[in-house]
Coordinates of C-alpha atoms in Angstrom, one line a residue:
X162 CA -33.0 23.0 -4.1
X163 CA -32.2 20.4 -6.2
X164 CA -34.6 18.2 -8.1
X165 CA -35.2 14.4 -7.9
X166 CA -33.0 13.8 -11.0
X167 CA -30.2 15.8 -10.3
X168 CA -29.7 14.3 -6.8
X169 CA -30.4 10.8 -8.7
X170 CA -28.0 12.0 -10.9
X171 CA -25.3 12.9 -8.6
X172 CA -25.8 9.4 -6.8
X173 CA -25.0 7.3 -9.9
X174 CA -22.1 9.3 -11.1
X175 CA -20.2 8.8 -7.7
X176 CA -21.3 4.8 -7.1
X177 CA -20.0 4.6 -10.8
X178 CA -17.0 5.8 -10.6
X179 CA -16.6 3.7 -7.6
X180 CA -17.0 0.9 -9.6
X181 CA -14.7 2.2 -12.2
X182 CA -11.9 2.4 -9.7
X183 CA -12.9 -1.3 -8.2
X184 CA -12.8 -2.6 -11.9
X185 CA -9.9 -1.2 -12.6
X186 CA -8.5 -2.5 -9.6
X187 CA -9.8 -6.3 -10.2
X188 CA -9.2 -6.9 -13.5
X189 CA -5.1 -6.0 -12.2
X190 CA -5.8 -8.6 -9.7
X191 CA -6.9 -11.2 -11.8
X192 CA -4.0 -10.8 -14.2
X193 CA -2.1 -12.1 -11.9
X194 CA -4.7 -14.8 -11.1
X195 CA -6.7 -15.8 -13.5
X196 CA -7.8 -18.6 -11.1
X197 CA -9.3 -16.7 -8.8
X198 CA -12.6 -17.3 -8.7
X199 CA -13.8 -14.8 -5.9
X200 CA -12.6 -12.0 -7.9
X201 CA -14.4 -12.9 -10.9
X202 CA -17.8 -13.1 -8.6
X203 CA -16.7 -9.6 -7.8
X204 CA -16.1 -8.1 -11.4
X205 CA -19.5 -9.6 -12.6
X206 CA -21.7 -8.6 -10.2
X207 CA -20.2 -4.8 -10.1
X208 CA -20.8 -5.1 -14.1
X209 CA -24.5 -6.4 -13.6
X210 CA -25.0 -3.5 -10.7
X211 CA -23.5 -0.9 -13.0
X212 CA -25.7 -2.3 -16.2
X213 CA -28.7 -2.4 -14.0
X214 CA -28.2 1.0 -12.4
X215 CA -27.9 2.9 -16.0
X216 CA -30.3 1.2 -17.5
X217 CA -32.7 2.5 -14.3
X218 CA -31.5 5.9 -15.2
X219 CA -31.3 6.1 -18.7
X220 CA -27.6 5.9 -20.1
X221 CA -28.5 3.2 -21.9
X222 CA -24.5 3.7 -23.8
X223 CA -23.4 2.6 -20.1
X224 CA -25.7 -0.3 -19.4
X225 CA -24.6 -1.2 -23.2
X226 CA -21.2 -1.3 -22.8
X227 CA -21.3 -2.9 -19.5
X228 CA -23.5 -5.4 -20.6
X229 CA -20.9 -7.0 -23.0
X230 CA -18.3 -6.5 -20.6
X231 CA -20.0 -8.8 -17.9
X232 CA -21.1 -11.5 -20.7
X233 CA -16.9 -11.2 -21.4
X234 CA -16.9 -12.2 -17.8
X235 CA -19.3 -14.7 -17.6
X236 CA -17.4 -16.9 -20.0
X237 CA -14.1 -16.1 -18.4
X238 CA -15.6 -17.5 -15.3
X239 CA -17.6 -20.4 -17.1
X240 CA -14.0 -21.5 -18.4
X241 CA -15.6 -21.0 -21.5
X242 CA -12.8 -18.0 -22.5
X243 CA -9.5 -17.9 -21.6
X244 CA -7.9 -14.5 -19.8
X245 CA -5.0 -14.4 -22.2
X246 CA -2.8 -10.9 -22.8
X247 CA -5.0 -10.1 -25.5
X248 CA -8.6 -10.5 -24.1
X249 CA -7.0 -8.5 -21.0
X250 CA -6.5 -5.5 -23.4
X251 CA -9.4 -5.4 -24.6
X252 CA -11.3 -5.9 -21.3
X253 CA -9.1 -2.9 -20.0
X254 CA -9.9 -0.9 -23.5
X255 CA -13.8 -1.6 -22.8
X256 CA -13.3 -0.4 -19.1
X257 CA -11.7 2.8 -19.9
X258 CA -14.6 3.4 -22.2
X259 CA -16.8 3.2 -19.1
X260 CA -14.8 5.9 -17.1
X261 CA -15.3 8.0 -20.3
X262 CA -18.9 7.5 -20.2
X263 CA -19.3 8.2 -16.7
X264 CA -17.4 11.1 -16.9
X265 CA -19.4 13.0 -19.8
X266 CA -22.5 12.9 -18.3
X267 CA -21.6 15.8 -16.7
X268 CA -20.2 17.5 -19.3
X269 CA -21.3 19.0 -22.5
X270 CA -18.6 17.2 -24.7
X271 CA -20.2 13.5 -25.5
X272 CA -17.8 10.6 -26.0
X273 CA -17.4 8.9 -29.4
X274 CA -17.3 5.2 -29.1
X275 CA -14.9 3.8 -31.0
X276 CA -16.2 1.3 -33.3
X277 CA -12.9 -0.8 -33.7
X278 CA -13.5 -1.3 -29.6
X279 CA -17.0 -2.5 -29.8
X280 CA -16.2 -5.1 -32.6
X281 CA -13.3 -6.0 -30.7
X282 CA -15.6 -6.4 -27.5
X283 CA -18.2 -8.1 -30.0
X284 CA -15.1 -10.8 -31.0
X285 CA -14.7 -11.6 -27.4
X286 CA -18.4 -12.3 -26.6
X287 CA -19.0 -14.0 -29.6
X288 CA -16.1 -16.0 -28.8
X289 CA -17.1 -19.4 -27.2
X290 CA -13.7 -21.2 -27.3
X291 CA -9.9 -19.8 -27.6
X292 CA -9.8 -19.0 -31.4
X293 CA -5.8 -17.5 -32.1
X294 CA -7.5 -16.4 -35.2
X295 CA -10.4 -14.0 -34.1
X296 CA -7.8 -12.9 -31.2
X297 CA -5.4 -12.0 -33.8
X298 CA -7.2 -9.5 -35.5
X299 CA -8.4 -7.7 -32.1
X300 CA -6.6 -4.2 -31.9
X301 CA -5.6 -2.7 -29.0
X302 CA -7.3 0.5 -27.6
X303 CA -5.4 3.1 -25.9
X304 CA -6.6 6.5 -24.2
X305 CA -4.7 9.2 -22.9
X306 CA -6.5 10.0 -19.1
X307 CA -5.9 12.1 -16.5
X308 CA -6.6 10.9 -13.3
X309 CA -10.0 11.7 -11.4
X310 CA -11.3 11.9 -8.2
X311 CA -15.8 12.0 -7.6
X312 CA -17.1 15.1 -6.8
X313 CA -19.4 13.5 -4.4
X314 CA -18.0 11.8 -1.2
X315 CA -19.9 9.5 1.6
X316 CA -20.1 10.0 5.1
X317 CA -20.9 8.4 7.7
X318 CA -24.6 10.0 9.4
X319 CA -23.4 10.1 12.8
X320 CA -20.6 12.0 12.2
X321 CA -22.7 14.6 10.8
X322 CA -24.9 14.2 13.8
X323 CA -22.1 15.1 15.4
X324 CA -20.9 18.3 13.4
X325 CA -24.4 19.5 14.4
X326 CA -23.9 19.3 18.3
X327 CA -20.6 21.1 17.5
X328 CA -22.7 24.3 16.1
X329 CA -25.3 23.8 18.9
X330 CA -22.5 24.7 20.7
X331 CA -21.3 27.4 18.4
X332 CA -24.8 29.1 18.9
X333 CA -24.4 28.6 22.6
X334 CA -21.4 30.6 23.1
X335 CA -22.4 33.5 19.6
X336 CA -25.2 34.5 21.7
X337 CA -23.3 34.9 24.9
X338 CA -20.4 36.9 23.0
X339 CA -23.7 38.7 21.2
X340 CA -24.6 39.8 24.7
X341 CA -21.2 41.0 26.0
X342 CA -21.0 43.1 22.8
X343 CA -23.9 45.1 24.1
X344 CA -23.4 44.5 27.8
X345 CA -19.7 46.2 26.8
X346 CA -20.5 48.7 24.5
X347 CA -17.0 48.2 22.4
X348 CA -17.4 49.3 18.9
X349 CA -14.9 46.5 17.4
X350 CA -16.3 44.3 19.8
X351 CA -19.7 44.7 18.3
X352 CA -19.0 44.5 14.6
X353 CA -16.5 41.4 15.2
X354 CA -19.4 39.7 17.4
X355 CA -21.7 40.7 14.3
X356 CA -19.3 39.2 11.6
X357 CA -19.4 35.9 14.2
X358 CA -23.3 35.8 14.3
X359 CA -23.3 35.9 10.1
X360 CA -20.6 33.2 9.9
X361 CA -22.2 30.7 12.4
X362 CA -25.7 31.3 10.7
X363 CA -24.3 30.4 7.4
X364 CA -22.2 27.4 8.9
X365 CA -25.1 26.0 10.8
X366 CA -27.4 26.4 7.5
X367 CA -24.6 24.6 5.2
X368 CA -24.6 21.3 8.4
X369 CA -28.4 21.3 8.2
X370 CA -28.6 21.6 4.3
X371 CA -25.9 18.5 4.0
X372 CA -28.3 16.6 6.2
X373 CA -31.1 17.4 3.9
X374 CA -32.6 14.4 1.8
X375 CA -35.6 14.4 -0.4
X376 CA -38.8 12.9 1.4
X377 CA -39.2 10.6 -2.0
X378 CA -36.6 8.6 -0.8
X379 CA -39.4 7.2 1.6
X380 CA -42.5 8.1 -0.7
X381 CA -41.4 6.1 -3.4
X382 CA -41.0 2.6 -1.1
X383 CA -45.3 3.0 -0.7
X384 CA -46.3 1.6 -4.4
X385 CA -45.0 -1.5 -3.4
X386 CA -46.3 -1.7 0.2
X387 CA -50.2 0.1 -0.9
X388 CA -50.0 -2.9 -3.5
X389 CA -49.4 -5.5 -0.7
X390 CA -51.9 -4.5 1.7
X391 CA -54.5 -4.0 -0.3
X392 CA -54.1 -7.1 -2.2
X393 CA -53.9 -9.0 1.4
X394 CA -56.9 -7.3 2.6
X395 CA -58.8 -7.5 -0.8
X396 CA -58.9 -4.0 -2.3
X397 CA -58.3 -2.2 -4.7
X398 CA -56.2 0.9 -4.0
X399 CA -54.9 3.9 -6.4
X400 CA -52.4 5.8 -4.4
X401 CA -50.9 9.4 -5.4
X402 CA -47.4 10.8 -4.5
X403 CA -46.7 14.6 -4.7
X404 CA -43.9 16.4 -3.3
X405 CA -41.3 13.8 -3.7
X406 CA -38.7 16.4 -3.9
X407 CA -39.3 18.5 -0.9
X408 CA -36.1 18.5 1.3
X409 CA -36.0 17.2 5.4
X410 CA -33.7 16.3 7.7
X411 CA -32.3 12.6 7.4
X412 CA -33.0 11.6 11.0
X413 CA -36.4 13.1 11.3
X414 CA -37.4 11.2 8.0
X415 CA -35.8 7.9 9.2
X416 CA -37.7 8.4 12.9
X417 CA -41.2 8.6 11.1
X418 CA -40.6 5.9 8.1
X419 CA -43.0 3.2 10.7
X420 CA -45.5 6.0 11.3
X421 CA -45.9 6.4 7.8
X422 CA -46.2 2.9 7.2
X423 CA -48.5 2.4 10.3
X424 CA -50.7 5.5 8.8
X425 CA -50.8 3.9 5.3
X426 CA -51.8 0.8 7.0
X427 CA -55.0 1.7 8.8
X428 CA -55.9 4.0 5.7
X429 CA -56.0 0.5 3.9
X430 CA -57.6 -1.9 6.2
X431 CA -59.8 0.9 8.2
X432 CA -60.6 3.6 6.0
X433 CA -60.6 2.0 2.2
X434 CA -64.0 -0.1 1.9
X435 CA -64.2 -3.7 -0.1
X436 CA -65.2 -2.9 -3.9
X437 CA -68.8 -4.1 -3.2
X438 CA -69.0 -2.1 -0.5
X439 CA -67.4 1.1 -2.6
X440 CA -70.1 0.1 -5.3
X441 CA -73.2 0.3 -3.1
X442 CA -72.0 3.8 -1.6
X443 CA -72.1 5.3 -5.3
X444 CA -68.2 5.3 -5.3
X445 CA -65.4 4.0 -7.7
X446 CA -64.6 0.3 -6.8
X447 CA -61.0 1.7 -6.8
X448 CA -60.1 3.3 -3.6
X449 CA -58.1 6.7 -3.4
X450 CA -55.1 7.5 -1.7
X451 CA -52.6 10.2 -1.7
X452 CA -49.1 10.8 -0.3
X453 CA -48.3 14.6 -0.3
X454 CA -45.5 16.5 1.2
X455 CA -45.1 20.5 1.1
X456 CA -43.0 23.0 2.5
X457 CA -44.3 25.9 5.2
X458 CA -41.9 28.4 6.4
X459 CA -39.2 26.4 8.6
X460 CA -42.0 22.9 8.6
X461 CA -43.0 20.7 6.3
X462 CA -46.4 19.3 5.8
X463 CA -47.1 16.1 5.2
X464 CA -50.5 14.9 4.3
X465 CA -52.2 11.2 4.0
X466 CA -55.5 11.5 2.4
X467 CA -58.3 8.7 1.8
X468 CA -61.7 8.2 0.3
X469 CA -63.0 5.9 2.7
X470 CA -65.6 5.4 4.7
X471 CA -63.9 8.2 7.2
X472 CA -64.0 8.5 10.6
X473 CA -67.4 7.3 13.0
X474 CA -67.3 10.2 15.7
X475 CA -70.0 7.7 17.7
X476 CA -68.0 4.7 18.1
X477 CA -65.3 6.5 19.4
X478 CA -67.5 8.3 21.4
X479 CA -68.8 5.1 22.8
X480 CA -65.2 3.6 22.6
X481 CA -63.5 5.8 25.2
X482 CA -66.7 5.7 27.5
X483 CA -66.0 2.3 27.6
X484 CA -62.6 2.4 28.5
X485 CA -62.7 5.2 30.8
X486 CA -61.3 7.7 29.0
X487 CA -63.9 10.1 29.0
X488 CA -67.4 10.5 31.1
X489 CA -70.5 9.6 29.2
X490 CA -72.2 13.4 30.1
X491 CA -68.8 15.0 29.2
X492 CA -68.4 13.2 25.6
X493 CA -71.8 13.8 24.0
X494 CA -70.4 17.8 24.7
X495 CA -67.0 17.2 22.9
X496 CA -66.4 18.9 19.6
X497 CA -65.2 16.4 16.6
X498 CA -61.2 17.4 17.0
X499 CA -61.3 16.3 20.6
X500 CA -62.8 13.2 19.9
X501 CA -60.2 12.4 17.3
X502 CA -57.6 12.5 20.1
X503 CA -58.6 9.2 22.3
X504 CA -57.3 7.6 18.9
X505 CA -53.8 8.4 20.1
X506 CA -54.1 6.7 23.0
X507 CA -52.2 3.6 23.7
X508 CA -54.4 0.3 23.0
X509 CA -57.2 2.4 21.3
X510 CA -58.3 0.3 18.6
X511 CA -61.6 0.1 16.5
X512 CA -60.6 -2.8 14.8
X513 CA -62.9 -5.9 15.6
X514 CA -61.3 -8.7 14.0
X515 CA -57.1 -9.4 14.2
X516 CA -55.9 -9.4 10.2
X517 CA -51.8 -9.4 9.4
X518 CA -52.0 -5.4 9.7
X519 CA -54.7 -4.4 12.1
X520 CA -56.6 -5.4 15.4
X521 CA -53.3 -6.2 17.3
X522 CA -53.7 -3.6 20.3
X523 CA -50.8 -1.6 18.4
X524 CA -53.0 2.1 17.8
X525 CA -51.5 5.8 16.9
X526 CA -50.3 5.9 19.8
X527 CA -47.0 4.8 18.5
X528 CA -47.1 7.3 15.8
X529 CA -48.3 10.0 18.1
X530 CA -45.3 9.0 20.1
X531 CA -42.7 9.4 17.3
X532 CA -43.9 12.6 16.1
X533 CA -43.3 14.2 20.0
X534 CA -39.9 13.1 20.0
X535 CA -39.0 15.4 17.2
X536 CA -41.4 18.1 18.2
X537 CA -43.7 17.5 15.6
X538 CA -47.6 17.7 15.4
X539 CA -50.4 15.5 14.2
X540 CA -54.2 16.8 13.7
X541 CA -57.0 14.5 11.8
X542 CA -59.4 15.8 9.7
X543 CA -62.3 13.3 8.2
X544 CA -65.8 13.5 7.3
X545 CA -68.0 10.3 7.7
X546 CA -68.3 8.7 4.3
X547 CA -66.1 10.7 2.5
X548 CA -62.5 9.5 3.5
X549 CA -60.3 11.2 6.6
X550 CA -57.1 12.9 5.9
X551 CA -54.0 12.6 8.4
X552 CA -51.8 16.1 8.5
X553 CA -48.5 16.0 10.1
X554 CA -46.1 19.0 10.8
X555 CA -42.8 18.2 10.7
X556 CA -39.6 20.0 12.1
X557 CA -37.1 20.3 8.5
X558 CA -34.5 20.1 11.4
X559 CA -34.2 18.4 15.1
X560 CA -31.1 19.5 16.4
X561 CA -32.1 23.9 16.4
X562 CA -35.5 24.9 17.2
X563 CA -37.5 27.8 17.1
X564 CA -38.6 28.8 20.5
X565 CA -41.0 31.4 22.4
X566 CA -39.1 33.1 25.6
X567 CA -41.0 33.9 28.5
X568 CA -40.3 34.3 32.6
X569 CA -42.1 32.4 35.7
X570 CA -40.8 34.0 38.7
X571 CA -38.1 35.7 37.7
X572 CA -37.0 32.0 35.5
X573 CA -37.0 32.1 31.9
X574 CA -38.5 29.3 30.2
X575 CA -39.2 28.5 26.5
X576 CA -42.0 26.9 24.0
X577 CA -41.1 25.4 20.7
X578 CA -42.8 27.6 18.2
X579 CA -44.2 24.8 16.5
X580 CA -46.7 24.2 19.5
X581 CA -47.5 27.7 19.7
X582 CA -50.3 28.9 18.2
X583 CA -50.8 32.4 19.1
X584 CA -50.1 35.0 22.5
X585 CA -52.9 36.9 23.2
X586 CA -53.2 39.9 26.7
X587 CA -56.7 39.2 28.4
X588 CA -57.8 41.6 31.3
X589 CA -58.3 39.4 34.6
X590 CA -61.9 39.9 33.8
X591 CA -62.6 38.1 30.6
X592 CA -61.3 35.0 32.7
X593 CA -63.9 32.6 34.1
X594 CA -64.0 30.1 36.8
X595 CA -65.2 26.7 36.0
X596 CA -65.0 24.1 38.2
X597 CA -61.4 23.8 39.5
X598 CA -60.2 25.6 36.1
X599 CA -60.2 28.8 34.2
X600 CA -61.6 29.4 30.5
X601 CA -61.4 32.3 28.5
X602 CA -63.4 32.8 25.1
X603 CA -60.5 33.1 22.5
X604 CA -61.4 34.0 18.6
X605 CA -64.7 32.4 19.3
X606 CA -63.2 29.3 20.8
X607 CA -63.3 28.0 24.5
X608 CA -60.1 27.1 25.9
X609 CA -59.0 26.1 29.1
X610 CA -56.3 28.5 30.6
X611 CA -53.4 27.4 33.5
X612 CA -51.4 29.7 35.4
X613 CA -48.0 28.2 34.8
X614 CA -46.6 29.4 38.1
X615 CA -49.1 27.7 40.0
X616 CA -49.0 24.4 38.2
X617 CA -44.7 24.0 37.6
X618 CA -44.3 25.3 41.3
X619 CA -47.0 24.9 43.8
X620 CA -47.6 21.4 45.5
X621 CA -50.6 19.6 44.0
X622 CA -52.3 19.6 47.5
X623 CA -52.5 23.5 47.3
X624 CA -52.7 23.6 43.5
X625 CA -55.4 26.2 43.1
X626 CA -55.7 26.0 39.1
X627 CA -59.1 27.8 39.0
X628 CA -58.7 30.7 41.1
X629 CA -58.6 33.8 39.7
X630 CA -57.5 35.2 43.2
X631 CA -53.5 33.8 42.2
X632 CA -53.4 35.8 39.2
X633 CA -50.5 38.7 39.0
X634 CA -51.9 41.9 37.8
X635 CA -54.7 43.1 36.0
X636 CA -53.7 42.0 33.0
X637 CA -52.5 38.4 31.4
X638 CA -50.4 37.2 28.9
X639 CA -51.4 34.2 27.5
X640 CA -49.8 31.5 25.2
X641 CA -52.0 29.6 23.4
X642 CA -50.6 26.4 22.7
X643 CA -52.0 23.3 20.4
X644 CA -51.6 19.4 20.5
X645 CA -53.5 16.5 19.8
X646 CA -56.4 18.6 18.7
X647 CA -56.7 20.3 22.3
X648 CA -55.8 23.9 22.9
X649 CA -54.4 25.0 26.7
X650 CA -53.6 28.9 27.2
X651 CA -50.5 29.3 29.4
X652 CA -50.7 32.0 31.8
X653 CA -47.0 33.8 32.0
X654 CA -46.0 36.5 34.0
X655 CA -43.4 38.2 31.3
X656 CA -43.2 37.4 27.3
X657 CA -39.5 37.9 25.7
X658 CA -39.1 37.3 21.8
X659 CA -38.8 34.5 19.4
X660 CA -35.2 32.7 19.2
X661 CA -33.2 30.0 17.4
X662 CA -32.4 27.8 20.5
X663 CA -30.2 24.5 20.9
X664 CA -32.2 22.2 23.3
X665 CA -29.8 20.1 25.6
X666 CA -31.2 16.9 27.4
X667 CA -31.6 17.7 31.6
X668 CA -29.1 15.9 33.4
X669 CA -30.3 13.2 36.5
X670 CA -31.9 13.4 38.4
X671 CA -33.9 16.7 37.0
X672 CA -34.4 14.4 33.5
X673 CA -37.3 12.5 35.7
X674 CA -39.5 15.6 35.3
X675 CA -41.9 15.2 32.6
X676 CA -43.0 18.8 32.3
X677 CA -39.4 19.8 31.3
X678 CA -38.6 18.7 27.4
X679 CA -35.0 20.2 28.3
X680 CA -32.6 23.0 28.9
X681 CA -30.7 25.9 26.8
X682 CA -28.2 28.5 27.6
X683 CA -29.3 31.9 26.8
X684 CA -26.9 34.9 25.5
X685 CA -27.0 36.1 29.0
X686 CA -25.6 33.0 30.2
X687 CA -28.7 32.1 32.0
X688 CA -30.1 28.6 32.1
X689 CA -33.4 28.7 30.2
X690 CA -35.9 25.5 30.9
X691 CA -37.9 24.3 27.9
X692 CA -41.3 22.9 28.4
X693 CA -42.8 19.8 27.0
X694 CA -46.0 21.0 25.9
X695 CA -47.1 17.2 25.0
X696 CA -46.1 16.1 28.7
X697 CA -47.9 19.3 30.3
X698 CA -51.4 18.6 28.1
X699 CA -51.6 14.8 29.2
X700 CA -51.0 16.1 32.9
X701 CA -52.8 18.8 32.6
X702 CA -55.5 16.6 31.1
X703 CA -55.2 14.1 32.7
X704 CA -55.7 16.0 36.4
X705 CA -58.6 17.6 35.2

C-alpha cells in the first residue's frame, strides 16, 4: 500500500510534467505573438500553480526556479520587458531546467543547476526596461533531452465504473464455466476453468485496487470545517486525524463525504459543551475530537469520537414516546443500543433551538440512509458525560460483495456478509412464543427470530410469524443478522457457503419490492435473490 507521500508524490510529478509540456507549448505560441495577452495569463498562472504546488511539497529548487520564471513573465506581460530572441532563450533555457527537476525526483542522479542559467535568469528579472547591454552578455543554455512521457495517466471515474461492471460480468460467467468443469468432469476442462478463476481474481483485484484512494483525501478537508463550526457555535475544538492512509473505494468515499460532515456537525453543536460549561464539569475548556479510519479484513472502520456531554438515553426515551415511535411501557424495557436507533429516524432531532448547522428537522437519517446504499453499518456508542463515539463499517468496495447462500423453498437467496453476524442450529424447542413473534436466547442475548418462508411468501392476512407450528423440522438454522443496533434471527430452511457475488439491480416491476436489495447469477446458472436486511428490519419492525 502506498503511503500518503508517495501517492502525493506521484500526483505532483504527473500535474508537473503537464505543465512542462503546456509551457513548452506556450512560450512557442507566444513567439509568434508576443501580443497575446491570453497566453501570457496562461504561462503565469501555470508558473504560480507549479511554484505553489512545490513549495507545498517541498522541492523548494522547483518553486525556486519557477518563481523567477513567472516574475520573467510578469514583466513581459506588464510591458515592462520585451520578448526579444534573447530573453526567449533564456526563458526556454530556464524551462528545460524545470523538466530536469521534475524528472530527478524520481531518480537517484540529482540535477546540477547551472549557475551561468540562474544569473542569466537573475539578468532578466532584474531587468526593468530593454537594456542591449545586460542582454548581451546573457549566454545561451542548451540541453541534450530525450523525450518523456508521465508514468501516471488520468482517467475519467466512470469509465472505471465501467471496467468494474465488465468483471461483474466476468465473475458471472467464471462461476458458471467453474460449474460445468465439475458438472463435466473433463480434466483439461478443469485446470483451464481453474487458470480462468486465478486470472479473473487477479484482474478484478487490479480494477478495485486502481479505484482505491486514501481516506485522507477527505480527512484532511475537517481542520478547516471543525475550525468553522466551532468558531460559529462558540467552542473550542481540538480535533485528531489517524488513518489518513488507509485505502477505500473512490465512490464509496465520495457517497459518505456529507455523512461525515453531517456527523462532525452534530459532534460540534450537540456533543462539544461551551468552555464554561466544560469548566464546571471538571473538563479541559478545549473539546476533543478524533477522526480515525482502520482496516478489518475486506471493511474499513471508521470511527468519530467526542468528549462531550454524550448521549441522554432519557430524552430520547421521552423523544420517541412523543412521536410515536415507541410505547411508553415498551421503552423504559429497551436496552441503550436500541434506544440509540430512533436517532436514525427521519425528523428525529434533539435540537431545541435552529443555529446555521443544527435544529433544521435534517437528523441521521440521511446518514443512516447513505451508509445502506453501499451496504454499510452504523452502531453508536456513548456514555452520558463522557462524549459518544460514532463507528461506521464500510464496504473497501461496492461493486463485489461478500455474501451468505442459503434456500427458501427450494430458492436460493443471499445476505451480504457485512450484516451477518453469526448462524447458529437451535432445536425447535429452545424457541419461544411471544406475542405474535418467536425469541430465542442467543449468547445470552434475546433476539427476535422470523421464519423467512413465512414472511417473503405468505400473505400478511395469514402471516403467522409466531407460531412454532410452521417451523420445518426439528431442527433450525438461524442467521443472525445486525442493523441499527437491533438484531433479527432469520429462520432458513438450508445454509450453502460464503461467496464473492456481483449484485445486479431487479428489473420492473419486481424493483418495487423492498425486501429484495437485488439479484445475482449463481455458477449453476440459477437466479439467486439478495435480501435487503435494512428494508426487512424496518418491516419487520415496523409490523411488530
Amino acid at each position: 500500500m502506498k503511503s500518503r507521500e508517495q501517492e502525493y508524490k506521484e500526483i505532483f510529478i504527473a500535474e508537473a510534467l503537464e505543465y512542462f509540456d503546456a509551457l513548452n507549448r506556450l512560450i512557442s505560441e507566444l513567439e509568434k505573438k508576443p501580443q497575446d495577452d491570453q497566453v501570457l495569463a496562461e504561462i503565469f498562472r501555470m508558473l504560480h500553480n507549479l511554484k505553489a504546488n512545490a513549495k507545498a511539497i517541498g522541492y523548494l529548487q522547483i518553486s525556486d526556479v519557477s518563481h523567477k520564471l513567472e516574475t520573467a513573465f510578469g514583466l513581459i506581460r506588464n510591458k515592462e520587458l520585451s520578448f526579444s530572441d534573447e530573453v526567449v532563450g533564456v526563458l526556454f533555457d530556464g524551462i528545460d531546467l524545470l523538466g530536469e527537476l521534475i524528472k530527478s525526483i524520481d531518480s537517484e542522479q540529482q540535477v546540477e543547476i547551472d549557475p551561468v542559467l540562474i544569473r542569466n535568469l537573475d539578468i532578466i528579472v532584474d531587468s526593468l526596461s530593454d537594456s542591449t547591454v545586460e542582454l548581451a552578455k546573457v549566454q545561451k543554455f542548451s540541453t541534450s533531452r530525450n523525450l518523456t512521457l508521465s508514468d501516471l495517466i488520468y482517467i475519467q471515474v466512470k469509465k472505471l465504473d465501467h471496467l468494474m461492471n465488465l468483471v461483474g460480468e466476468l465473475i458471472i460467467d467464471r462461476d458458471r464455466i467453474l460449474s460445468l468443469s465439475r458438472e463435466l468432469d473433463n480434466d483439461e476442462l478443469k485446470m483451464v476453468s481453474s487458470h480462468l478463476y486465478r486470472i479473473t481474481e487477479d484482474l478484478q483485484y487490479s480494477v478495485m485496487d486502481a479505484r482505491l484512494v486514501s481516506i485522507g483525501t477527505l480527512f484532511n478537508k475537517f481542520p478547516r470545517v471543525v475550525r468553522d463550526i466551532s468558531s460559529a457555535e462558540k467552542k473550542e475544538v481540538n480535533l485528531e486525524l489517524s488513518g489518513q492512509d488507509i485505502q477505500i473505494d473512490r465512490n464509496i468515499l465520495q457517497i459518505m463525504t456529507d455523512s461525515l460532515l453531517h456527523l462532525v456537525r452534530n459532534a460540534i453543536t450537540h456533543g462539544i459543551e461551551k468552555p464554561e460549561l466544560r469548566a464546571k464539569a471538571g473538563k479541559p475548556k478545549a473539546g476533543s475530537l478524533q477522526l480515525s479510519a482502520r482496516s478489518d479484513r475486506e471493511s474499513v472502520i471508521i470511527t468519530l469520537t467526542d468528549d462531550g456531554k454524550g448521549i441522554d438515553v432519557a430524552k430520547v426515551k421521552k423523544a420517541a414516546v412523543e412521536r410515536h415511535l415507541v410505547a411508553a411501557d415498551v421503552a423504559d424495557s429497551l436496552p441503550d443500543s436500541e434506544v440509540y436507533s430512533f436517532l436514525f429516524e427521519p425528523g428525529f432531532s434533539l435540537a431545541k433551538e435552529v443555529t446555521e448547522f443544527s435544529g433544521r428537522g435534517v437528523g441521521l437519517d440521511v446518514v443512516k440512509n447513505a451508509i445502506d446504499s453501499i451496504g454499510g453499518r452504523i452502531r453508536i456508542e456513548s456514555e452520558k458525560g463522557k462524549g459518544t463515539s460514532f463507528i461506521l463499517q464500510l464496504p473497501t468496495s461496492i461493486a463485489v460483495k461478500g455474501a451468505l447462500l442459503f434456500e427458501i423453498d427450494s430458492i436460493f437467496y443471499a445476505i451480504p456478509l457485512i450484516h451477518t453476524d453469526s448462524v447458529v442450529a437451535l432445536d425447535k424447542d429452545e424457541l419461544h412464543e411471544v406475542g405474535e413473534v418467536l425469541v430465542a436466547d442467543i449468547k445470552g442475548e434475546t433476539v427476535t427470530v422470523v421464519y423467512l418462508d413465512e414472511l417473503l411468501n405468505m400473505e400478511e392476512s395469514q402471516m403467522r410469524l409466531g407460531d412454532k407450528t410452521r417451523l420445518k423440522g426439528q431442527v433450525q438454522n438461524i442467521i443472525i443478522v445486525s442493523y441499527n443496533n437491533r438484531k433479527l434471527g432469520l429462520i432458513v430452511d438450508k445454509l450453502y457457503r460464503q461467496q464473492d457475488i456481483v449484485v445486479k439491480p431487479l428489473s420492473k416491476p419486481l424493483d418495487s419490492i423492498d425486501l429484495y436489495g437485488g439479484v445475482t447469477l449463481l455458477g449453476t446458472g440459477k437466479v439467486c435473490l439478495v435480501l435487503d436486511v435494512p428494508a426487512i428490519t424496518k418491516y419487520f419492525v415496523n409490523k411488530r
